[in-house]
PDB file of C-alpha atoms in Angstrom:
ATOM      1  CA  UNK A 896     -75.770 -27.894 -42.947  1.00 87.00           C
ATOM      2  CA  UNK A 897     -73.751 -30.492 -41.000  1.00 95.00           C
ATOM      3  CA  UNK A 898     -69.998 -30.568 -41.634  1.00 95.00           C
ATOM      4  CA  UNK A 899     -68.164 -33.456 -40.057  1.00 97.00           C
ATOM      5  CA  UNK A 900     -64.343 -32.953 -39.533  1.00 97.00           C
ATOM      6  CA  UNK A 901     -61.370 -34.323 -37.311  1.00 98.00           C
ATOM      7  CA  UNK A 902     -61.064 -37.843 -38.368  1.00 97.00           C
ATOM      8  CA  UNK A 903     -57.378 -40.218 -39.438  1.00 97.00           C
ATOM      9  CA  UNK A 904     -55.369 -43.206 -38.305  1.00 98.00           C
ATOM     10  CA  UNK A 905     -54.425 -43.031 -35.155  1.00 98.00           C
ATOM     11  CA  UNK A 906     -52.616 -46.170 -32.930  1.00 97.00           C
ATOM     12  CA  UNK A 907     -54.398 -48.005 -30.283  1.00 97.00           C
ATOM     13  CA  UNK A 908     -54.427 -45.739 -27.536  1.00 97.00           C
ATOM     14  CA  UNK A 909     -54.477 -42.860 -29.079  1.00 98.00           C
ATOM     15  CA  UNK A 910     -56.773 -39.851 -29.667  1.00 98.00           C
ATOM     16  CA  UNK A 911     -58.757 -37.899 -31.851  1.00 98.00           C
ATOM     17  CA  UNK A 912     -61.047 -34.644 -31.597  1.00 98.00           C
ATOM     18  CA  UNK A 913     -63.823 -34.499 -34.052  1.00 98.00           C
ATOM     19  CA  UNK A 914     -65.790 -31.840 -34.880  1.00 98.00           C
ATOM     20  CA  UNK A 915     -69.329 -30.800 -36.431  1.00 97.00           C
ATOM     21  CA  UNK A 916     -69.891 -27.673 -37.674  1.00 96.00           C
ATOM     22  CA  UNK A 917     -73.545 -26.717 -37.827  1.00 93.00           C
ATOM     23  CA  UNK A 918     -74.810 -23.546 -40.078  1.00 88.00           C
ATOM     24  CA  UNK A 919     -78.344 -22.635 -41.841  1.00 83.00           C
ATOM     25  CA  UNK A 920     -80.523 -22.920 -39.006  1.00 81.00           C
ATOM     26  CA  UNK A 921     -80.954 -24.092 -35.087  1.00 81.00           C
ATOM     27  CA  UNK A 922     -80.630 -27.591 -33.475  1.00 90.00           C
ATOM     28  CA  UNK A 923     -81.696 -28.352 -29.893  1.00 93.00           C
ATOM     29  CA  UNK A 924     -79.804 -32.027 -30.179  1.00 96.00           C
ATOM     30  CA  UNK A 925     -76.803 -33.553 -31.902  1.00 96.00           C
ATOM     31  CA  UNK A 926     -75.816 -36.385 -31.783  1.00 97.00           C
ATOM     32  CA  UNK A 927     -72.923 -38.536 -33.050  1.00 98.00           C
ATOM     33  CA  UNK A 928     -72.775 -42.114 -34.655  1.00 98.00           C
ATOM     34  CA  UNK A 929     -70.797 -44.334 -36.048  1.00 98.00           C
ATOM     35  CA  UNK A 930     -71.059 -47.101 -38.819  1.00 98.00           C
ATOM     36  CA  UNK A 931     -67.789 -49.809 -39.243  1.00 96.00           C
ATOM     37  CA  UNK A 932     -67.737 -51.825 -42.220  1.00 92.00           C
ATOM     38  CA  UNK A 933     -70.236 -54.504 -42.493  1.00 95.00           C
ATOM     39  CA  UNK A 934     -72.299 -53.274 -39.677  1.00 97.00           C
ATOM     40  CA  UNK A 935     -75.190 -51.284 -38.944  1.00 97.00           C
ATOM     41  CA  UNK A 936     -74.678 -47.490 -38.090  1.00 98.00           C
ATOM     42  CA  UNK A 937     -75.225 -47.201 -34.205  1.00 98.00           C
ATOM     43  CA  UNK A 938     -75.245 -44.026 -31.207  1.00 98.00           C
ATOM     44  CA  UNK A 939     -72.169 -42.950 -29.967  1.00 98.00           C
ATOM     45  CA  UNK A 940     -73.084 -39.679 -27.861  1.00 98.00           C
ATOM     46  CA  UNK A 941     -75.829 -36.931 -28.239  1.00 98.00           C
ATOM     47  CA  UNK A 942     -76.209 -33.411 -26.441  1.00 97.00           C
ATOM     48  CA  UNK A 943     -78.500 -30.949 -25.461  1.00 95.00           C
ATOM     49  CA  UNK A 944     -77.438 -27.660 -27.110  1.00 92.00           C
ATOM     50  CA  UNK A 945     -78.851 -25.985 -24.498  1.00 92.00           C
ATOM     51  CA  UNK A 946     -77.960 -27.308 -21.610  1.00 89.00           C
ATOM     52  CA  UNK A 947     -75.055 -29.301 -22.418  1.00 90.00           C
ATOM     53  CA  UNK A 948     -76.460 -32.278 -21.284  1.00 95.00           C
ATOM     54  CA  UNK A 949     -74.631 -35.715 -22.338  1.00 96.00           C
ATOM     55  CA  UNK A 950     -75.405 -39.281 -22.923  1.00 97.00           C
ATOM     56  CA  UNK A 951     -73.454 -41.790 -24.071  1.00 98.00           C
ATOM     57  CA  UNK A 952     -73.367 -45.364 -25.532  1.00 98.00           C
ATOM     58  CA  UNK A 953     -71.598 -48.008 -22.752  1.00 98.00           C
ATOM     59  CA  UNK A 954     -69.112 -49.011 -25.005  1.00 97.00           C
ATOM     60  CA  UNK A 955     -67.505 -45.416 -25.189  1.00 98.00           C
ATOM     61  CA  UNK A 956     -68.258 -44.158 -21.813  1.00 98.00           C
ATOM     62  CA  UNK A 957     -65.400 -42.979 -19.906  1.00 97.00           C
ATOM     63  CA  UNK A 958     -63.191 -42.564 -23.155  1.00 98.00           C
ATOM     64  CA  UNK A 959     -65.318 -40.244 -25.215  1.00 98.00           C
ATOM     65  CA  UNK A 960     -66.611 -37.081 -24.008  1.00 98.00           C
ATOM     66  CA  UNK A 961     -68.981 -34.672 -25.941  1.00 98.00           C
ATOM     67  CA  UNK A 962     -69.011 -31.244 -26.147  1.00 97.00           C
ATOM     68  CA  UNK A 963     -70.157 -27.923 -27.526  1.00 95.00           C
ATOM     69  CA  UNK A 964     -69.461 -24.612 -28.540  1.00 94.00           C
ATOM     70  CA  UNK A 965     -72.453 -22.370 -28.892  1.00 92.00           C
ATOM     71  CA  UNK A 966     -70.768 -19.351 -29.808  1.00 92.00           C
ATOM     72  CA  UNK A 967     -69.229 -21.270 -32.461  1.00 93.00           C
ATOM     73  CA  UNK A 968     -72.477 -23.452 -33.192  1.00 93.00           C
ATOM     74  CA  UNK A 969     -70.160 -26.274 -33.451  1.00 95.00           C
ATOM     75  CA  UNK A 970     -70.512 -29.325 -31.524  1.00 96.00           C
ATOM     76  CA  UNK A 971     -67.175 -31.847 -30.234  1.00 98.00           C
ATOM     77  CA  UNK A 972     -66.096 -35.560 -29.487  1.00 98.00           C
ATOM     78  CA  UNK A 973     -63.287 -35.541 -28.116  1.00 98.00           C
ATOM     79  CA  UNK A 974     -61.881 -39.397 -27.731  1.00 98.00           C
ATOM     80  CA  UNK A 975     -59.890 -41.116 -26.072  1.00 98.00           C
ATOM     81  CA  UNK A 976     -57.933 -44.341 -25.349  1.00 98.00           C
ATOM     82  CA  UNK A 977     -59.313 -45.492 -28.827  1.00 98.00           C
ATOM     83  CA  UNK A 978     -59.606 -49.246 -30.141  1.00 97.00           C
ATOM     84  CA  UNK A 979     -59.575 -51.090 -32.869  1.00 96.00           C
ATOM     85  CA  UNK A 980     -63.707 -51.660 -32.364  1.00 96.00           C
ATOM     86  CA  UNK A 981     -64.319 -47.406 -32.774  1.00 98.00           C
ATOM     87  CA  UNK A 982     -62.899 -47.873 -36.246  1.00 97.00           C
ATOM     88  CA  UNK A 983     -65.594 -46.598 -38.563  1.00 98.00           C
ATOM     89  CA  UNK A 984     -67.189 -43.860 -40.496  1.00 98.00           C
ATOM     90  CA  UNK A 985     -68.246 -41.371 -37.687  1.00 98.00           C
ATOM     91  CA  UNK A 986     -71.751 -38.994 -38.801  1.00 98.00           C
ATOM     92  CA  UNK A 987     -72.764 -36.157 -36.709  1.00 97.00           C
ATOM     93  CA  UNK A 988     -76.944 -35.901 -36.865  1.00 97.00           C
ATOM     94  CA  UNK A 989     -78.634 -33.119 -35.602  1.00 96.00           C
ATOM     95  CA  UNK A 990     -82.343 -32.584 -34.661  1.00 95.00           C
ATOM     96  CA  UNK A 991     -85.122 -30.026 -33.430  1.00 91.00           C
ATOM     97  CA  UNK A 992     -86.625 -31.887 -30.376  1.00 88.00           C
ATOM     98  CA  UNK A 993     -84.900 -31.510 -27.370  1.00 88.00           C
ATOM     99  CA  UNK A 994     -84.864 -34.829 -25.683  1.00 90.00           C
ATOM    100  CA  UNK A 995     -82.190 -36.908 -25.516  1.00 93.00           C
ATOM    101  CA  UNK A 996     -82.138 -39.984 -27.798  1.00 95.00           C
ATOM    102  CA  UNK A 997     -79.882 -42.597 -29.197  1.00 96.00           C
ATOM    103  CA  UNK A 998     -82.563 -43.725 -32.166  1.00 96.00           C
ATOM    104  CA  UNK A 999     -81.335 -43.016 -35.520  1.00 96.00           C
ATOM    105  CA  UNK A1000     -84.628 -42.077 -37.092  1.00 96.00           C
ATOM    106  CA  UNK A1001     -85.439 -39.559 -34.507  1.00 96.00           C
ATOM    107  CA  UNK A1002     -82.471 -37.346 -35.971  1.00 96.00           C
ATOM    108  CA  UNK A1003     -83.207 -34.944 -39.322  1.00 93.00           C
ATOM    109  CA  UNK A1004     -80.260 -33.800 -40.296  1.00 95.00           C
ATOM    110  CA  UNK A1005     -77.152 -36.077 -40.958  1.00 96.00           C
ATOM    111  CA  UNK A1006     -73.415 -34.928 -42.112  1.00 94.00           C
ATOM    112  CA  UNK A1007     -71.187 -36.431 -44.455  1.00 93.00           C
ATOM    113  CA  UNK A1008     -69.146 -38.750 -41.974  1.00 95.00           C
ATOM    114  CA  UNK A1009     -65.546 -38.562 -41.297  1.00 98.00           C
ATOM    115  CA  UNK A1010     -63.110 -42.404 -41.663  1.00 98.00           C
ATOM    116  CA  UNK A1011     -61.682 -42.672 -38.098  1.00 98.00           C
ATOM    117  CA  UNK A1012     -59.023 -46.020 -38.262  1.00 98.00           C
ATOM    118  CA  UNK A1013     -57.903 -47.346 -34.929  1.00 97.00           C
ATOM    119  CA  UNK A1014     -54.755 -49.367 -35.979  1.00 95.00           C
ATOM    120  CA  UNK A1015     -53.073 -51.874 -34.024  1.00 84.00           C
TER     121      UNK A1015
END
């Protein structure tokens, strides 16, 4: 119900657009995360599908930006000026409550991840 999407190697610097592509049934929140190896998955950016409302982890704010098209029910991170520390497997999550969170158990539906490498 989740397809993640938009992931590669890419230099430090560099940029990359990723996508989720949500089908079978409404969300009012996605989210992304992101999980490098040996480490624990953690928040990267969630929206309101309504309202388009953003929040973001500190450690990406200012280079990622999150997005989404309705009409397309598909939701974007767009990122930026990337480093070697946003390597990682990045999972889209989606959810049916509408407030904004950054706690992984609060989401109910989870993609397949996409392998972003930051290379330097």
């Amino acid at each position: 119900q989740l397809q993640a999407s938009g992931g590669g190697l890419v230099q430090i610097g560099g940029s990359l657009r990723l996508s989720c592509a949500a089908s079978g049934r409404t969300f009012s929140t996605v989210g992304w995360f992101r999980q490098a190896p040996g480490k624990e998955r953690e928040f990267v950016a969630v929206i309101s599908w309504s309202g388009g409302a953003t929040y973001y982890a500190d450690s990406v704010k200012g280079r990622f930006t999150m997005s989404r098209d309705r009409a397309k029910n598909t939701a974007y991170l767009q990122m930026n000026s990337l480093e070697p520390d946003d390597t990682g497997v990045y999972y889209c999550a989606a959810r049916r409550g509408v407030a904004l969170t950054r706690i992984i158990s609060d989401f109910d539906y989870w993609g397949q991840g996409t392998q972003v490498t930051v290379s330097s």
